[in-house]
Short mmCIF file of C-alpha atoms in Angstrom, two decimals:
data_model
loop_
_atom_site.label_atom_id
_atom_site.label_comp_id
_atom_site.label_asym_id
_atom_site.label_seq_id
_atom_site.Cartn_x
_atom_site.Cartn_y
_atom_site.Cartn_z
CA MET P 295 94.02 133.00 53.31
CA ALA P 296 95.52 129.75 52.04
CA ILE P 297 98.17 128.12 54.18
CA PRO P 298 101.54 128.47 52.48
CA LEU P 299 103.33 125.31 51.28
CA THR P 300 106.06 124.05 53.56
CA LEU P 301 108.88 122.57 51.51
CA THR P 302 111.09 120.05 53.31
CA VAL P 303 114.25 118.85 51.64
CA ALA P 304 115.41 115.24 52.18
CA PRO P 305 118.90 115.47 50.68
CA ASN P 306 120.34 111.96 51.16
CA GLY P 307 118.20 109.34 52.91
CA ALA P 308 119.46 106.09 54.39
CA ARG P 309 120.47 104.11 51.29
CA ARG P 310 121.77 106.14 48.37
CA THR P 311 125.46 106.89 48.00
CA LYS P 312 127.63 109.04 45.77
CA ALA P 313 127.65 106.12 43.36
CA ASP P 314 123.98 107.00 42.76
CA HIS P 315 124.72 110.75 42.44
CA PRO P 316 128.04 112.54 43.03
CA ALA P 317 126.23 115.52 44.59
CA LEU P 318 124.54 113.43 47.30
CA PRO P 319 125.62 115.05 50.60
CA ILE P 320 127.12 112.62 53.11
CA GLU P 321 129.61 114.46 55.35
CA PRO P 322 128.39 117.13 57.76
CA ARG P 323 129.94 120.01 55.85
CA GLU P 324 128.32 118.74 52.59
CA ILE P 325 124.99 118.52 54.38
CA GLY P 326 125.33 122.01 55.80
CA LEU P 327 126.24 123.58 52.45
CA GLU P 328 123.37 121.74 50.73
CA ALA P 329 120.98 122.91 53.44
CA ALA P 330 122.04 126.52 52.81
CA ARG P 331 121.47 126.17 49.06
CA CYS P 332 118.10 124.53 49.66
CA ARG P 333 117.08 127.18 52.17
CA GLU P 334 117.84 129.81 49.57
CA ALA P 335 115.75 127.86 47.01
CA GLY P 336 112.71 127.77 49.28
CA ALA P 337 113.06 124.89 51.78
CA ALA P 338 111.91 125.72 55.28
CA MET P 339 112.91 122.37 56.77
CA ILE P 340 115.64 119.76 56.26
CA HIS P 341 115.04 116.07 56.92
CA LEU P 342 118.38 114.75 58.22
CA HIS P 343 119.99 111.35 57.81
CA VAL P 344 123.60 110.79 58.87
CA ARG P 345 126.07 108.09 57.93
CA ASP P 346 128.94 106.28 59.59
CA ALA P 347 132.54 106.14 58.36
CA GLU P 348 131.53 103.65 55.62
CA ALA P 349 128.57 105.87 54.55
CA ARG P 350 126.05 103.47 56.18
CA HIS P 351 122.89 104.66 57.93
CA THR P 352 123.33 105.41 61.60
CA LEU P 353 121.56 107.08 64.53
CA ASP P 354 124.91 107.93 66.12
CA LEU P 355 124.51 111.00 68.36
CA ASP P 356 127.91 112.55 67.64
CA ARG P 357 127.28 112.34 63.89
CA TYR P 358 123.88 113.86 64.34
CA ARG P 359 125.32 116.73 66.41
CA ALA P 360 128.00 117.37 63.81
CA ALA P 361 125.43 117.53 61.02
CA LEU P 362 123.06 119.75 63.01
CA ALA P 363 125.92 122.14 63.81
CA ALA P 364 126.88 122.26 60.13
CA VAL P 365 123.31 123.09 59.09
CA ARG P 366 123.11 125.87 61.69
CA ARG P 367 126.49 127.23 60.65
CA GLU P 368 125.84 127.21 56.91
CA ALA P 369 122.06 127.71 56.67
CA GLY P 370 121.43 129.80 59.75
CA PRO P 371 119.26 129.27 62.84
CA GLU P 372 115.89 129.66 61.11
CA MET P 373 115.70 126.44 59.10
CA ILE P 374 113.86 123.61 60.89
CA CYS P 375 116.07 120.56 61.43
CA GLN P 376 114.05 117.35 61.47
CA VAL P 377 116.10 114.21 62.19
CA THR P 378 115.05 110.70 61.25
CA THR P 379 114.62 107.75 63.56
CA GLU P 380 114.47 105.33 60.64
CA ALA P 381 115.43 101.80 61.66
CA VAL P 382 116.59 100.42 58.25
CA GLY P 383 116.54 97.01 59.94
CA LEU P 384 119.30 98.10 62.36
CA TYR P 385 117.54 99.69 65.30
CA SER P 386 114.83 98.54 67.70
CA PRO P 387 112.07 100.87 68.90
CA ALA P 388 113.87 101.15 72.24
CA GLU P 389 117.06 102.26 70.49
CA GLN P 390 115.19 104.77 68.33
CA MET P 391 113.53 106.27 71.37
CA ALA P 392 116.77 106.39 73.35
CA ALA P 393 118.51 108.25 70.53
CA MET P 394 115.82 110.97 70.45
CA ARG P 395 115.77 111.30 74.25
CA ALA P 396 119.55 111.86 74.22
CA LEU P 397 119.64 114.11 71.16
CA LYS P 398 116.66 116.33 72.08
CA PRO P 399 116.05 117.61 68.54
CA GLU P 400 113.58 120.32 67.60
CA ALA P 401 111.81 117.88 65.30
CA PHE P 402 112.00 114.24 64.27
CA SER P 403 110.14 111.78 62.07
CA VAL P 404 109.15 108.27 63.08
CA ALA P 405 107.44 105.47 61.19
CA LEU P 406 104.23 104.30 62.82
CA ARG P 407 105.08 100.73 61.77
CA GLU P 408 108.44 100.92 63.58
CA LEU P 409 107.48 102.65 66.80
CA PHE P 410 104.29 100.63 67.24
CA ALA P 411 105.69 97.45 65.67
CA GLU P 412 103.91 95.07 68.03
CA PRO P 413 100.90 95.39 70.36
CA GLU P 414 103.25 95.12 73.36
CA ASP P 415 105.08 98.24 72.11
CA GLU P 416 102.10 100.50 72.72
CA GLY P 417 102.80 101.43 76.33
CA ALA P 418 106.45 102.43 75.81
CA ALA P 419 105.71 104.20 72.54
CA ALA P 420 102.84 106.19 74.01
CA ALA P 421 104.91 107.23 77.01
CA PHE P 422 107.77 108.31 74.74
CA LEU P 423 105.48 110.39 72.54
CA ALA P 424 103.86 112.00 75.55
CA GLU P 425 107.32 113.03 76.78
CA GLN P 426 108.15 114.50 73.42
CA ALA P 427 104.87 116.45 73.28
CA ARG P 428 105.54 117.92 76.74
CA ALA P 429 109.04 118.92 75.59
CA GLY P 430 107.58 120.79 72.61
CA VAL P 431 109.13 118.56 69.94
CA MET P 432 107.55 118.52 66.48
CA VAL P 433 106.90 114.84 65.67
CA GLN P 434 106.07 113.74 62.13
CA HIS P 435 104.49 110.28 61.86
CA ILE P 436 105.36 108.42 58.65
CA LEU P 437 102.47 106.49 57.07
CA TYR P 438 103.02 104.10 54.17
CA ASP P 439 99.46 103.22 53.12
CA ALA P 440 95.81 103.83 53.95
CA GLY P 441 95.94 101.08 56.56
CA ASP P 442 98.61 103.05 58.39
CA VAL P 443 96.39 106.14 58.22
CA THR P 444 93.47 104.29 59.83
CA ARG P 445 95.74 102.79 62.47
CA PHE P 446 97.26 106.19 63.28
CA GLN P 447 93.76 107.66 63.75
CA GLY P 448 92.80 104.79 65.99
CA LEU P 449 95.88 105.17 68.20
CA ALA P 450 95.29 108.91 68.42
CA ALA P 451 91.65 108.31 69.38
CA ARG P 452 92.81 106.04 72.20
CA GLY P 453 95.16 108.75 73.46
CA LEU P 454 98.30 106.83 72.59
CA ILE P 455 99.54 109.44 70.09
CA PRO P 456 99.40 113.03 71.33
CA LEU P 457 98.37 115.57 68.67
CA ASP P 458 100.25 118.62 70.02
CA ARG P 459 102.90 119.60 67.41
CA ALA P 460 102.16 116.36 65.47
CA SER P 461 101.94 115.95 61.73
CA VAL P 462 101.90 113.08 59.23
CA LEU P 463 103.86 112.21 56.12
CA PHE P 464 102.24 110.06 53.44
CA VAL P 465 104.81 108.04 51.45
CA LEU P 466 104.12 107.07 47.86
CA GLY P 467 106.24 104.13 46.71
CA ARG P 468 109.41 102.52 48.03
CA TYR P 469 113.05 102.07 47.12
CA ALA P 470 112.62 99.88 44.04
CA VAL P 471 114.07 99.72 40.54
CA GLY P 472 111.70 101.53 38.18
CA GLN P 473 109.46 102.90 40.93
CA ARG P 474 107.03 105.44 39.40
CA SER P 475 104.68 106.96 41.96
CA ASP P 476 101.66 108.66 40.45
CA PRO P 477 99.48 111.52 41.81
CA ALA P 478 96.48 109.17 41.86
CA ASP P 479 98.38 107.06 44.47
CA LEU P 480 97.61 109.81 46.96
CA LEU P 481 93.83 109.27 46.77
CA PRO P 482 93.58 106.22 49.08
CA PHE P 483 95.56 108.12 51.76
CA LEU P 484 93.22 111.11 51.56
CA THR P 485 90.10 108.94 51.55
CA ALA P 486 91.22 107.37 54.81
CA TRP P 487 92.50 110.69 56.21
CA ASN P 488 89.19 112.47 55.52
CA SER P 489 87.07 109.66 57.02
CA GLU P 490 84.82 110.11 60.04
CA HIS P 491 87.99 110.00 62.17
CA HIS P 492 89.59 112.95 60.41
CA LEU P 493 92.28 114.73 62.44
CA ASP P 494 93.03 118.41 61.98
CA LEU P 495 96.77 118.02 61.57
CA PRO P 496 99.22 119.18 58.91
CA TRP P 497 99.98 116.49 56.33
CA ALA P 498 102.79 116.25 53.85
CA LEU P 499 103.75 113.94 51.00
CA CYS P 500 106.91 112.41 49.59
CA ALA P 501 107.00 110.33 46.44
CA PHE P 502 109.57 107.91 45.00
CA GLY P 503 110.33 108.09 41.28
CA PRO P 504 110.57 110.59 38.46
CA ARG P 505 106.97 111.81 38.85
CA GLU P 506 107.85 113.21 42.29
CA ALA P 507 107.06 116.80 41.33
CA ALA P 508 103.67 115.94 39.86
CA CYS P 509 102.75 114.09 43.02
CA LEU P 510 103.91 116.86 45.30
CA ILE P 511 102.13 119.61 43.37
CA ALA P 512 98.91 117.54 43.52
CA ALA P 513 99.36 117.36 47.31
CA ALA P 514 99.97 121.09 47.50
CA ALA P 515 96.82 121.82 45.46
CA LEU P 516 94.84 119.67 47.92
CA GLY P 517 96.12 121.46 51.02
CA GLY P 518 99.15 119.33 51.87
CA HIS P 519 102.84 120.04 52.17
CA ALA P 520 105.81 118.53 50.32
CA ARG P 521 109.09 116.71 51.01
CA VAL P 522 111.42 116.77 48.01
CA GLY P 523 114.98 115.62 47.45
CA PHE P 524 117.44 112.93 46.60
CA GLU P 525 116.22 110.55 49.31
CA ASN P 526 113.24 109.81 47.08
CA ASN P 527 114.11 110.90 43.57
CA LEU P 528 117.12 112.06 41.47
CA TRP P 529 115.25 113.14 38.37
CA ARG P 530 113.73 116.37 37.09
CA PRO P 531 110.16 116.38 35.68
CA ASP P 532 111.61 116.42 32.15
CA GLY P 533 113.45 113.13 32.78
CA SER P 534 116.96 114.63 33.09
CA LEU P 535 119.17 114.01 36.08
CA ALA P 536 118.88 116.79 38.64
CA PRO P 537 122.21 118.53 39.39
CA ASP P 538 121.54 118.76 43.14
CA ASN P 539 118.84 118.98 45.79
CA ALA P 540 118.60 122.75 45.58
CA ALA P 541 117.52 122.50 41.97
CA GLN P 542 114.71 120.13 42.97
CA VAL P 543 113.54 122.49 45.71
CA ALA P 544 113.71 125.51 43.41
CA GLY P 545 111.77 123.67 40.67
CA LEU P 546 109.01 122.65 43.04
CA ALA P 547 108.80 126.15 44.58
CA ALA P 548 108.44 127.66 41.12
CA LEU P 549 105.69 125.19 40.19
CA ALA P 550 103.80 126.02 43.37
CA ARG P 551 104.01 129.72 42.78
CA THR P 552 102.86 129.26 39.20
CA ILE P 553 99.56 127.85 40.45
CA GLY P 554 99.16 130.51 43.11
CA ILE P 555 100.51 128.69 46.15
CA ALA P 556 102.89 130.67 48.35
CA VAL P 557 106.00 128.96 49.77
CA ALA P 558 106.34 129.06 53.54
CA THR P 559 109.21 130.68 55.35
CA PRO P 560 110.79 128.75 58.22
CA GLU P 561 108.92 131.01 60.64
CA GLN P 562 105.59 130.17 58.98
CA ALA P 563 106.44 126.48 58.89
CA ARG P 564 107.47 126.44 62.50
CA ALA P 565 104.18 128.08 63.48
CA LEU P 566 102.18 125.52 61.46
CA PHE P 567 104.03 122.38 62.49
CA GLY P 568 104.48 123.70 66.00
CA GLY P 569 100.73 123.98 66.43
CA GLU P 570 100.50 127.77 66.55
CA ASN P 571 98.01 128.00 63.65
#
């Protein structure tokens, strides 16, 4: 039986504001309500960013706790809450790790390039990831190109990245004016991923630009999972502005079902990303 597609919604990200889209959720209650709508539309997981009083990116623990509580209150206990450790040029690896140790989330994402920024970071990063694996945390490693994929595999082979409850996210594109990721951009990632060092881990894709849905459906057809939402793209496949994140989730879920791919429930996603399958 084919593994169902886990849909993660990334509703805001670190950089966009309501000037980019009035429906971008910023405050905890907005995030919670959007999470509930996205859960209803088919998302099993939410990728959480929080902002400070000026709507700037932050890893502030109180703001994370408020957003997590809002998601639980509005969307229920089933939806997986994955928080970000993204630095955005503001946080060191030590600060990112300290935030996760204090917050103790069910799941978080971390960029390989940030956690293992320098060779001298390897010891502390490996110890941190080992702690998280022992605690049962689902860690998603963000990889920006095929070189990151090869480096990730090498670090895992050396035992510096534990594979229990680990997954990876391939990122197509960046924040850039006119960014148009294409499904073919996934191929170098998969070539590296399926090399002689292939790891049997769940992988997912996110894609910047208006061809987001095409990229994500290509990933789904090839056995991957998908992260969709306003963090990466504001546009529908037909070129119109999406009304909200839930519409993006619902559209992708419908496309997946059209080609015979089931959409995972939170329970199924938790089993997959938690290493139970």
